[in-house]
Short mmCIF file of C-alpha atoms in Angstrom, two decimals:
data_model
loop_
_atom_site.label_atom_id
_atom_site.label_comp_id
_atom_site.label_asym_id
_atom_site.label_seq_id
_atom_site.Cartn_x
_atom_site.Cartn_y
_atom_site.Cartn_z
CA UNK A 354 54.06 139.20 2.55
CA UNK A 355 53.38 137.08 5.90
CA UNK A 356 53.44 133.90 4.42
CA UNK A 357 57.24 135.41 2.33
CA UNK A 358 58.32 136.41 6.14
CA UNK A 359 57.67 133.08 7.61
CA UNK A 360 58.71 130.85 4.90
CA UNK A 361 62.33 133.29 5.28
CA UNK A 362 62.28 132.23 8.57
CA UNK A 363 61.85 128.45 8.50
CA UNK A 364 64.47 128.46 6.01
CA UNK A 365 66.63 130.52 8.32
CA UNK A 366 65.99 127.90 11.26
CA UNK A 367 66.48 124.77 9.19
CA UNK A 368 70.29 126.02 7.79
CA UNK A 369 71.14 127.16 11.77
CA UNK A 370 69.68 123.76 12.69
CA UNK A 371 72.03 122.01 9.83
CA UNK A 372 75.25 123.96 11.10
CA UNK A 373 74.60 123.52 14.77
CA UNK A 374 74.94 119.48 13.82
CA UNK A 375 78.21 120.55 11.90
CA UNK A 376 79.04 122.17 15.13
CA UNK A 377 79.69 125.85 12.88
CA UNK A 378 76.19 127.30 14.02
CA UNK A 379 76.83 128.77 17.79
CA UNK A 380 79.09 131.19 15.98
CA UNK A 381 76.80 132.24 12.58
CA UNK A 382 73.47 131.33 13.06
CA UNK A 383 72.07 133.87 15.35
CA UNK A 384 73.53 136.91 13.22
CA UNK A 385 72.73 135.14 9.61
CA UNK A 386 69.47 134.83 11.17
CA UNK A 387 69.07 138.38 11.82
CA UNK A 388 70.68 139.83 8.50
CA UNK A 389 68.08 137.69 6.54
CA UNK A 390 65.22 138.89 8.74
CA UNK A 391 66.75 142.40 8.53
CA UNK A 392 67.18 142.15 4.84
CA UNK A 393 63.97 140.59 4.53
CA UNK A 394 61.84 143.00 6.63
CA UNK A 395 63.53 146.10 4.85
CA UNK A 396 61.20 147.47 2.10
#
């Protein structure tokens, strides 16, 4: 379940890094980043 969790969150960072070059990800990253981890956490 760890190594599910952490590969969630690399994902995560790598599409927040790809819209912060697009100049979209100041606005969506942070809270896509917590609905994933949210939906991800939630049994």
């Amino acid at each position: 379940m760890i190594i599910q969790i952490l590969i969630i969150v690399l994902a995560v960072l790598i599409v927040v890094s790809i819209m912060m070059q697009q100049g979209k990800g100041s606005d969506l990253g942070l809270p896509l980043a917590a609905v994933a981890l949210i939906l991800y956490l939630d049994p």
